[in-house]
PDB file of N, CA, C and O in Angstrom:
ATOM      1  N   UNK A  27     133.177  70.166 164.937  1.00 92.00           N
ATOM      2  CA  UNK A  27     131.862  69.577 165.100  1.00 92.00           C
ATOM      3  C   UNK A  27     131.642  68.518 164.020  1.00 92.00           C
ATOM      4  O   UNK A  27     131.224  67.401 164.298  1.00 92.00           O
ATOM      5  N   UNK A  28     131.947  68.875 162.774  1.00 94.00           N
ATOM      6  CA  UNK A  28     131.724  67.940 161.671  1.00 94.00           C
ATOM      7  C   UNK A  28     132.542  66.663 161.848  1.00 94.00           C
ATOM      8  O   UNK A  28     132.020  65.556 161.683  1.00 94.00           O
ATOM      9  N   UNK A  29     133.795  66.782 162.195  1.00 94.00           N
ATOM     10  CA  UNK A  29     134.639  65.591 162.325  1.00 94.00           C
ATOM     11  C   UNK A  29     134.175  64.706 163.484  1.00 94.00           C
ATOM     12  O   UNK A  29     134.192  63.475 163.376  1.00 94.00           O
ATOM     13  N   UNK A  30     133.732  65.307 164.588  1.00 95.00           N
ATOM     14  CA  UNK A  30     133.209  64.514 165.698  1.00 95.00           C
ATOM     15  C   UNK A  30     131.925  63.802 165.282  1.00 95.00           C
ATOM     16  O   UNK A  30     131.726  62.623 165.580  1.00 95.00           O
ATOM     17  N   UNK A  31     131.047  64.506 164.569  1.00 94.00           N
ATOM     18  CA  UNK A  31     129.792  63.931 164.089  1.00 94.00           C
ATOM     19  C   UNK A  31     130.092  62.717 163.204  1.00 94.00           C
ATOM     20  O   UNK A  31     129.492  61.657 163.355  1.00 94.00           O
ATOM     21  N   UNK A  32     131.049  62.867 162.294  1.00 94.00           N
ATOM     22  CA  UNK A  32     131.410  61.757 161.421  1.00 94.00           C
ATOM     23  C   UNK A  32     132.004  60.595 162.221  1.00 94.00           C
ATOM     24  O   UNK A  32     131.768  59.435 161.897  1.00 94.00           O
ATOM     25  N   UNK A  33     132.742  60.914 163.257  1.00 93.00           N
ATOM     26  CA  UNK A  33     133.376  59.895 164.091  1.00 93.00           C
ATOM     27  C   UNK A  33     132.346  59.018 164.807  1.00 93.00           C
ATOM     28  O   UNK A  33     132.535  57.803 164.925  1.00 93.00           O
ATOM     29  N   UNK A  34     131.255  59.604 165.279  1.00 93.00           N
ATOM     30  CA  UNK A  34     130.274  58.832 166.048  1.00 93.00           C
ATOM     31  C   UNK A  34     129.087  58.361 165.212  1.00 93.00           C
ATOM     32  O   UNK A  34     128.209  57.674 165.722  1.00 93.00           O
ATOM     33  N   UNK A  35     129.061  58.732 163.930  1.00 92.00           N
ATOM     34  CA  UNK A  35     127.945  58.347 163.059  1.00 92.00           C
ATOM     35  C   UNK A  35     127.923  56.829 162.843  1.00 92.00           C
ATOM     36  O   UNK A  35     128.973  56.199 162.726  1.00 92.00           O
ATOM     37  N   UNK A  36     126.719  56.243 162.799  1.00 89.00           N
ATOM     38  CA  UNK A  36     126.636  54.814 162.492  1.00 89.00           C
ATOM     39  C   UNK A  36     127.129  54.579 161.063  1.00 89.00           C
ATOM     40  O   UNK A  36     126.919  55.405 160.178  1.00 89.00           O
ATOM     41  N   UNK A  37     127.822  53.462 160.861  1.00 87.00           N
ATOM     42  CA  UNK A  37     128.394  53.176 159.551  1.00 87.00           C
ATOM     43  C   UNK A  37     127.725  51.951 158.949  1.00 87.00           C
ATOM     44  O   UNK A  37     127.771  50.871 159.527  1.00 87.00           O
ATOM     45  N   UNK A  38     127.100  52.161 157.821  1.00 83.00           N
ATOM     46  CA  UNK A  38     126.563  51.058 157.021  1.00 83.00           C
ATOM     47  C   UNK A  38     127.245  51.166 155.665  1.00 83.00           C
ATOM     48  O   UNK A  38     128.149  50.404 155.362  1.00 83.00           O
ATOM     49  N   UNK A  39     126.853  52.179 154.909  1.00 87.00           N
ATOM     50  CA  UNK A  39     127.493  52.423 153.614  1.00 87.00           C
ATOM     51  C   UNK A  39     128.472  53.587 153.691  1.00 87.00           C
ATOM     52  O   UNK A  39     129.264  53.790 152.791  1.00 87.00           O
ATOM     53  N   UNK A  40     128.394  54.391 154.758  1.00 89.00           N
ATOM     54  CA  UNK A  40     129.234  55.577 154.894  1.00 89.00           C
ATOM     55  C   UNK A  40     128.621  56.824 154.273  1.00 89.00           C
ATOM     56  O   UNK A  40     129.179  57.911 154.379  1.00 89.00           O
ATOM     57  N   UNK A  41     127.463  56.655 153.624  1.00 93.00           N
ATOM     58  CA  UNK A  41     126.828  57.792 152.952  1.00 93.00           C
ATOM     59  C   UNK A  41     126.320  58.841 153.934  1.00 93.00           C
ATOM     60  O   UNK A  41     126.355  60.036 153.641  1.00 93.00           O
ATOM     61  N   UNK A  42     125.841  58.412 155.088  1.00 92.00           N
ATOM     62  CA  UNK A  42     125.319  59.357 156.076  1.00 92.00           C
ATOM     63  C   UNK A  42     126.419  60.326 156.522  1.00 92.00           C
ATOM     64  O   UNK A  42     126.251  61.544 156.469  1.00 92.00           O
ATOM     65  N   UNK A  43     127.555  59.804 156.941  1.00 93.00           N
ATOM     66  CA  UNK A  43     128.661  60.655 157.400  1.00 93.00           C
ATOM     67  C   UNK A  43     129.204  61.506 156.258  1.00 93.00           C
ATOM     68  O   UNK A  43     129.575  62.663 156.458  1.00 93.00           O
ATOM     69  N   UNK A  44     129.236  60.953 155.055  1.00 94.00           N
ATOM     70  CA  UNK A  44     129.755  61.692 153.904  1.00 94.00           C
ATOM     71  C   UNK A  44     128.837  62.834 153.483  1.00 94.00           C
ATOM     72  O   UNK A  44     129.279  63.758 152.788  1.00 94.00           O
ATOM     73  N   UNK A  45     127.582  62.796 153.897  1.00 95.00           N
ATOM     74  CA  UNK A  45     126.637  63.826 153.468  1.00 95.00           C
ATOM     75  C   UNK A  45     126.618  65.048 154.396  1.00 95.00           C
ATOM     76  O   UNK A  45     125.848  65.978 154.168  1.00 95.00           O
ATOM     77  N   UNK A  46     127.458  65.071 155.402  1.00 95.00           N
ATOM     78  CA  UNK A  46     127.536  66.238 156.287  1.00 95.00           C
ATOM     79  C   UNK A  46     128.196  67.398 155.557  1.00 95.00           C
ATOM     80  O   UNK A  46     129.188  67.222 154.855  1.00 95.00           O
ATOM     81  N   UNK A  47     127.644  68.577 155.723  1.00 95.00           N
ATOM     82  CA  UNK A  47     128.157  69.786 155.085  1.00 95.00           C
ATOM     83  C   UNK A  47     128.239  70.904 156.113  1.00 95.00           C
ATOM     84  O   UNK A  47     127.410  70.986 157.012  1.00 95.00           O
ATOM     85  N   UNK A  48     129.224  71.768 155.948  1.00 96.00           N
ATOM     86  CA  UNK A  48     129.334  72.975 156.771  1.00 96.00           C
ATOM     87  C   UNK A  48     128.864  74.133 155.908  1.00 96.00           C
ATOM     88  O   UNK A  48     129.421  74.393 154.841  1.00 96.00           O
ATOM     89  N   UNK A  49     127.822  74.796 156.357  1.00 95.00           N
ATOM     90  CA  UNK A  49     127.244  75.921 155.619  1.00 95.00           C
ATOM     91  C   UNK A  49     127.652  77.236 156.260  1.00 95.00           C
ATOM     92  O   UNK A  49     127.571  77.389 157.476  1.00 95.00           O
ATOM     93  N   UNK A  50     128.085  78.175 155.426  1.00 96.00           N
ATOM     94  CA  UNK A  50     128.373  79.532 155.896  1.00 96.00           C
ATOM     95  C   UNK A  50     127.059  80.281 155.948  1.00 96.00           C
ATOM     96  O   UNK A  50     126.293  80.276 154.985  1.00 96.00           O
ATOM     97  N   UNK A  51     126.799  80.913 157.082  1.00 95.00           N
ATOM     98  CA  UNK A  51     125.542  81.639 157.268  1.00 95.00           C
ATOM     99  C   UNK A  51     125.813  82.898 158.081  1.00 95.00           C
ATOM    100  O   UNK A  51     126.940  83.134 158.508  1.00 95.00           O
ATOM    101  N   UNK A  52     124.760  83.650 158.311  1.00 96.00           N
ATOM    102  CA  UNK A  52     124.820  84.793 159.221  1.00 96.00           C
ATOM    103  C   UNK A  52     123.667  84.675 160.192  1.00 96.00           C
ATOM    104  O   UNK A  52     122.584  84.224 159.829  1.00 96.00           O
ATOM    105  N   UNK A  53     123.919  85.070 161.448  1.00 94.00           N
ATOM    106  CA  UNK A  53     122.836  85.037 162.428  1.00 94.00           C
ATOM    107  C   UNK A  53     121.935  86.255 162.216  1.00 94.00           C
ATOM    108  O   UNK A  53     122.114  87.023 161.278  1.00 94.00           O
ATOM    109  N   UNK A  54     120.973  86.430 163.075  1.00 95.00           N
ATOM    110  CA  UNK A  54     120.001  87.526 162.929  1.00 95.00           C
ATOM    111  C   UNK A  54     120.644  88.909 162.930  1.00 95.00           C
ATOM    112  O   UNK A  54     120.126  89.846 162.343  1.00 95.00           O
ATOM    113  N   UNK A  55     121.775  89.014 163.615  1.00 96.00           N
ATOM    114  CA  UNK A  55     122.471  90.305 163.693  1.00 96.00           C
ATOM    115  C   UNK A  55     123.455  90.504 162.544  1.00 96.00           C
ATOM    116  O   UNK A  55     124.130  91.527 162.490  1.00 96.00           O
ATOM    117  N   UNK A  56     123.568  89.501 161.661  1.00 96.00           N
ATOM    118  CA  UNK A  56     124.491  89.598 160.542  1.00 96.00           C
ATOM    119  C   UNK A  56     125.887  89.090 160.844  1.00 96.00           C
ATOM    120  O   UNK A  56     126.797  89.222 160.026  1.00 96.00           O
ATOM    121  N   UNK A  57     126.070  88.512 162.031  1.00 97.00           N
ATOM    122  CA  UNK A  57     127.366  87.972 162.404  1.00 97.00           C
ATOM    123  C   UNK A  57     127.590  86.642 161.678  1.00 97.00           C
ATOM    124  O   UNK A  57     126.725  85.771 161.697  1.00 97.00           O
ATOM    125  N   UNK A  58     128.748  86.475 161.031  1.00 97.00           N
ATOM    126  CA  UNK A  58     129.032  85.218 160.337  1.00 97.00           C
ATOM    127  C   UNK A  58     129.025  84.028 161.305  1.00 97.00           C
ATOM    128  O   UNK A  58     129.460  84.144 162.444  1.00 97.00           O
ATOM    129  N   UNK A  59     128.500  82.910 160.837  1.00 95.00           N
ATOM    130  CA  UNK A  59     128.469  81.684 161.632  1.00 95.00           C
ATOM    131  C   UNK A  59     128.545  80.497 160.688  1.00 95.00           C
ATOM    132  O   UNK A  59     128.438  80.644 159.476  1.00 95.00           O
ATOM    133  N   UNK A  60     128.720  79.322 161.243  1.00 95.00           N
ATOM    134  CA  UNK A  60     128.736  78.085 160.478  1.00 95.00           C
ATOM    135  C   UNK A  60     127.696  77.144 161.065  1.00 95.00           C
ATOM    136  O   UNK A  60     127.440  77.142 162.266  1.00 95.00           O
ATOM    137  N   UNK A  61     127.102  76.333 160.199  1.00 93.00           N
ATOM    138  CA  UNK A  61     126.125  75.337 160.646  1.00 93.00           C
ATOM    139  C   UNK A  61     126.439  74.028 159.942  1.00 93.00           C
ATOM    140  O   UNK A  61     126.633  73.998 158.738  1.00 93.00           O
ATOM    141  N   UNK A  62     126.486  72.943 160.719  1.00 93.00           N
ATOM    142  CA  UNK A  62     126.686  71.621 160.131  1.00 93.00           C
ATOM    143  C   UNK A  62     125.308  71.062 159.802  1.00 93.00           C
ATOM    144  O   UNK A  62     124.416  71.033 160.647  1.00 93.00           O
ATOM    145  N   UNK A  63     125.134  70.650 158.547  1.00 92.00           N
ATOM    146  CA  UNK A  63     123.868  70.091 158.103  1.00 92.00           C
ATOM    147  C   UNK A  63     124.110  68.713 157.503  1.00 92.00           C
ATOM    148  O   UNK A  63     125.220  68.376 157.103  1.00 92.00           O
ATOM    149  N   UNK A  64     123.056  67.914 157.462  1.00 91.00           N
ATOM    150  CA  UNK A  64     123.145  66.602 156.859  1.00 91.00           C
ATOM    151  C   UNK A  64     122.115  66.514 155.744  1.00 91.00           C
ATOM    152  O   UNK A  64     120.933  66.758 155.967  1.00 91.00           O
ATOM    153  N   UNK A  65     122.571  66.161 154.562  1.00 89.00           N
ATOM    154  CA  UNK A  65     121.697  66.113 153.398  1.00 89.00           C
ATOM    155  C   UNK A  65     121.261  64.697 153.041  1.00 89.00           C
ATOM    156  O   UNK A  65     120.603  64.504 152.027  1.00 89.00           O
ATOM    157  N   UNK A  66     121.611  63.719 153.866  1.00 93.00           N
ATOM    158  CA  UNK A  66     121.231  62.335 153.568  1.00 93.00           C
ATOM    159  C   UNK A  66     119.711  62.205 153.668  1.00 93.00           C
ATOM    160  O   UNK A  66     119.102  62.685 154.621  1.00 93.00           O
ATOM    161  N   UNK A  67     119.071  61.532 152.691  1.00 94.00           N
ATOM    162  CA  UNK A  67     117.613  61.431 152.709  1.00 94.00           C
ATOM    163  C   UNK A  67     117.048  60.707 153.931  1.00 94.00           C
ATOM    164  O   UNK A  67     115.901  60.943 154.307  1.00 94.00           O
ATOM    165  N   UNK A  68     117.827  59.861 154.574  1.00 91.00           N
ATOM    166  CA  UNK A  68     117.338  59.130 155.747  1.00 91.00           C
ATOM    167  C   UNK A  68     117.877  59.696 157.054  1.00 91.00           C
ATOM    168  O   UNK A  68     117.773  59.057 158.099  1.00 91.00           O
ATOM    169  N   UNK A  69     118.414  60.916 157.038  1.00 92.00           N
ATOM    170  CA  UNK A  69     119.003  61.509 158.246  1.00 92.00           C
ATOM    171  C   UNK A  69     117.998  61.562 159.389  1.00 92.00           C
ATOM    172  O   UNK A  69     118.351  61.275 160.543  1.00 92.00           O
ATOM    173  N   UNK A  70     116.760  61.900 159.104  1.00 91.00           N
ATOM    174  CA  UNK A  70     115.748  61.980 160.166  1.00 91.00           C
ATOM    175  C   UNK A  70     115.452  60.602 160.754  1.00 91.00           C
ATOM    176  O   UNK A  70     115.209  60.473 161.951  1.00 91.00           O
ATOM    177  N   UNK A  71     115.513  59.563 159.958  1.00 91.00           N
ATOM    178  CA  UNK A  71     115.282  58.200 160.465  1.00 91.00           C
ATOM    179  C   UNK A  71     116.467  57.752 161.316  1.00 91.00           C
ATOM    180  O   UNK A  71     116.291  57.140 162.370  1.00 91.00           O
ATOM    181  N   UNK A  72     117.686  58.083 160.862  1.00 90.00           N
ATOM    182  CA  UNK A  72     118.876  57.730 161.634  1.00 90.00           C
ATOM    183  C   UNK A  72     118.857  58.455 162.978  1.00 90.00           C
ATOM    184  O   UNK A  72     119.200  57.885 164.011  1.00 90.00           O
ATOM    185  N   UNK A  73     118.425  59.696 162.972  1.00 90.00           N
ATOM    186  CA  UNK A  73     118.379  60.479 164.209  1.00 90.00           C
ATOM    187  C   UNK A  73     117.289  59.997 165.159  1.00 90.00           C
ATOM    188  O   UNK A  73     117.548  59.731 166.330  1.00 90.00           O
ATOM    189  N   UNK A  74     116.062  59.880 164.651  1.00 92.00           N
ATOM    190  CA  UNK A  74     114.903  59.616 165.515  1.00 92.00           C
ATOM    191  C   UNK A  74     114.403  58.181 165.497  1.00 92.00           C
ATOM    192  O   UNK A  74     113.554  57.818 166.313  1.00 92.00           O
ATOM    193  N   UNK A  75     114.880  57.353 164.561  1.00 92.00           N
ATOM    194  CA  UNK A  75     114.450  55.974 164.472  1.00 92.00           C
ATOM    195  C   UNK A  75     113.130  55.815 163.743  1.00 92.00           C
ATOM    196  O   UNK A  75     112.479  56.783 163.366  1.00 92.00           O
ATOM    197  N   UNK A  76     112.745  54.567 163.533  1.00 92.00           N
ATOM    198  CA  UNK A  76     111.477  54.225 162.895  1.00 92.00           C
ATOM    199  C   UNK A  76     111.043  52.870 163.436  1.00 92.00           C
ATOM    200  O   UNK A  76     111.682  52.319 164.336  1.00 92.00           O
ATOM    201  N   UNK A  77     109.999  52.315 162.882  1.00 90.00           N
ATOM    202  CA  UNK A  77     109.546  50.995 163.328  1.00 90.00           C
ATOM    203  C   UNK A  77     110.621  49.934 163.119  1.00 90.00           C
ATOM    204  O   UNK A  77     110.714  48.986 163.889  1.00 90.00           O
ATOM    205  N   UNK A  78     111.420  50.098 162.063  1.00 86.00           N
ATOM    206  CA  UNK A  78     112.429  49.096 161.717  1.00 86.00           C
ATOM    207  C   UNK A  78     113.860  49.514 162.037  1.00 86.00           C
ATOM    208  O   UNK A  78     114.784  48.720 161.857  1.00 86.00           O
ATOM    209  N   UNK A  79     114.043  50.740 162.466  1.00 83.00           N
ATOM    210  CA  UNK A  79     115.389  51.273 162.685  1.00 83.00           C
ATOM    211  C   UNK A  79     115.492  51.861 164.087  1.00 83.00           C
ATOM    212  O   UNK A  79     114.622  52.620 164.492  1.00 83.00           O
ATOM    213  N   UNK A  80     116.575  51.522 164.807  1.00 85.00           N
ATOM    214  CA  UNK A  80     116.725  52.106 166.145  1.00 85.00           C
ATOM    215  C   UNK A  80     117.063  53.599 166.075  1.00 85.00           C
ATOM    216  O   UNK A  80     117.578  54.086 165.074  1.00 85.00           O
ATOM    217  N   UNK A  81     116.772  54.302 167.145  1.00 89.00           N
ATOM    218  CA  UNK A  81     117.114  55.719 167.267  1.00 89.00           C
ATOM    219  C   UNK A  81     118.604  55.822 167.583  1.00 89.00           C
ATOM    220  O   UNK A  81     119.079  55.249 168.564  1.00 89.00           O
ATOM    221  N   UNK A  82     119.358  56.524 166.734  1.00 90.00           N
ATOM    222  CA  UNK A  82     120.786  56.718 166.989  1.00 90.00           C
ATOM    223  C   UNK A  82     121.067  58.045 167.668  1.00 90.00           C
ATOM    224  O   UNK A  82     122.032  58.171 168.401  1.00 90.00           O
ATOM    225  N   UNK A  83     120.253  59.059 167.418  1.00 91.00           N
ATOM    226  CA  UNK A  83     120.410  60.348 168.089  1.00 91.00           C
ATOM    227  C   UNK A  83     121.766  60.989 167.898  1.00 91.00           C
ATOM    228  O   UNK A  83     122.292  61.593 168.828  1.00 91.00           O
ATOM    229  N   UNK A  84     122.340  60.878 166.714  1.00 92.00           N
ATOM    230  CA  UNK A  84     123.700  61.375 166.480  1.00 92.00           C
ATOM    231  C   UNK A  84     123.773  62.888 166.663  1.00 92.00           C
ATOM    232  O   UNK A  84     124.650  63.396 167.369  1.00 92.00           O
ATOM    233  N   UNK A  85     122.851  63.636 166.047  1.00 90.00           N
ATOM    234  CA  UNK A  85     122.871  65.092 166.186  1.00 90.00           C
ATOM    235  C   UNK A  85     122.743  65.503 167.642  1.00 90.00           C
ATOM    236  O   UNK A  85     123.464  66.370 168.129  1.00 90.00           O
ATOM    237  N   UNK A  86     121.850  64.852 168.364  1.00 91.00           N
ATOM    238  CA  UNK A  86     121.657  65.173 169.778  1.00 91.00           C
ATOM    239  C   UNK A  86     122.913  64.859 170.589  1.00 91.00           C
ATOM    240  O   UNK A  86     123.278  65.617 171.487  1.00 91.00           O
ATOM    241  N   UNK A  87     123.581  63.758 170.269  1.00 92.00           N
ATOM    242  CA  UNK A  87     124.816  63.407 170.977  1.00 92.00           C
ATOM    243  C   UNK A  87     125.920  64.424 170.697  1.00 92.00           C
ATOM    244  O   UNK A  87     126.687  64.792 171.607  1.00 92.00           O
ATOM    245  N   UNK A  88     126.010  64.898 169.458  1.00 93.00           N
ATOM    246  CA  UNK A  88     127.000  65.929 169.112  1.00 93.00           C
ATOM    247  C   UNK A  88     126.706  67.203 169.891  1.00 93.00           C
ATOM    248  O   UNK A  88     127.594  67.805 170.490  1.00 93.00           O
ATOM    249  N   UNK A  89     125.447  67.601 169.887  1.00 91.00           N
ATOM    250  CA  UNK A  89     125.048  68.813 170.607  1.00 91.00           C
ATOM    251  C   UNK A  89     125.393  68.697 172.093  1.00 91.00           C
ATOM    252  O   UNK A  89     125.974  69.617 172.680  1.00 91.00           O
ATOM    253  N   UNK A  90     125.068  67.588 172.708  1.00 92.00           N
ATOM    254  CA  UNK A  90     125.369  67.392 174.128  1.00 92.00           C
ATOM    255  C   UNK A  90     126.864  67.377 174.394  1.00 92.00           C
ATOM    256  O   UNK A  90     127.325  67.908 175.402  1.00 92.00           O
ATOM    257  N   UNK A  91     127.625  66.780 173.499  1.00 93.00           N
ATOM    258  CA  UNK A  91     129.084  66.717 173.654  1.00 93.00           C
ATOM    259  C   UNK A  91     129.681  68.119 173.730  1.00 93.00           C
ATOM    260  O   UNK A  91     130.517  68.395 174.592  1.00 93.00           O
ATOM    261  N   UNK A  92     129.236  68.993 172.837  1.00 90.00           N
ATOM    262  CA  UNK A  92     129.817  70.336 172.807  1.00 90.00           C
ATOM    263  C   UNK A  92     129.213  71.265 173.846  1.00 90.00           C
ATOM    264  O   UNK A  92     129.854  72.226 174.270  1.00 90.00           O
ATOM    265  N   UNK A  93     128.018  71.002 174.321  1.00 88.00           N
ATOM    266  CA  UNK A  93     127.441  71.788 175.420  1.00 88.00           C
ATOM    267  C   UNK A  93     128.177  71.504 176.719  1.00 88.00           C
ATOM    268  O   UNK A  93     128.339  72.383 177.545  1.00 88.00           O
ATOM    269  N   UNK A  94     128.622  70.258 176.897  1.00 71.00           N
ATOM    270  CA  UNK A  94     129.323  69.896 178.131  1.00 71.00           C
ATOM    271  C   UNK A  94     130.626  70.661 178.276  1.00 71.00           C
ATOM    272  O   UNK A  94     131.072  70.923 179.376  1.00 71.00           O
ATOM    273  N   UNK A  95     131.227  71.033 177.167  1.00 60.00           N
ATOM    274  CA  UNK A  95     132.499  71.762 177.196  1.00 60.00           C
ATOM    275  C   UNK A  95     132.341  73.238 177.502  1.00 60.00           C
ATOM    276  O   UNK A  95     133.317  73.949 177.644  1.00 60.00           O
ATOM    277  N   UNK A  96     131.110  73.726 177.615  1.00 59.00           N
ATOM    278  CA  UNK A  96     130.898  75.148 177.872  1.00 59.00           C
ATOM    279  C   UNK A  96     130.990  75.471 179.334  1.00 59.00           C
ATOM    280  O   UNK A  96     130.725  74.779 180.202  1.00 59.00           O
TER     281      UNK A  96
END
């Protein structure tokens, strides 16, 4: 998931793709899981857009990509 996200991420400085992290977590039942998170301060703007920035929808595109394979 992380490598695909980085592959389709918009590239300006490369900081957005570099800020992706895989976090080890547990679900409600205590089952181990992983979650890809983005710590870039403008991640929400890159995802949803703003008055000056187009909507890239990278997280949504990643989610749709992997849902199609199910």
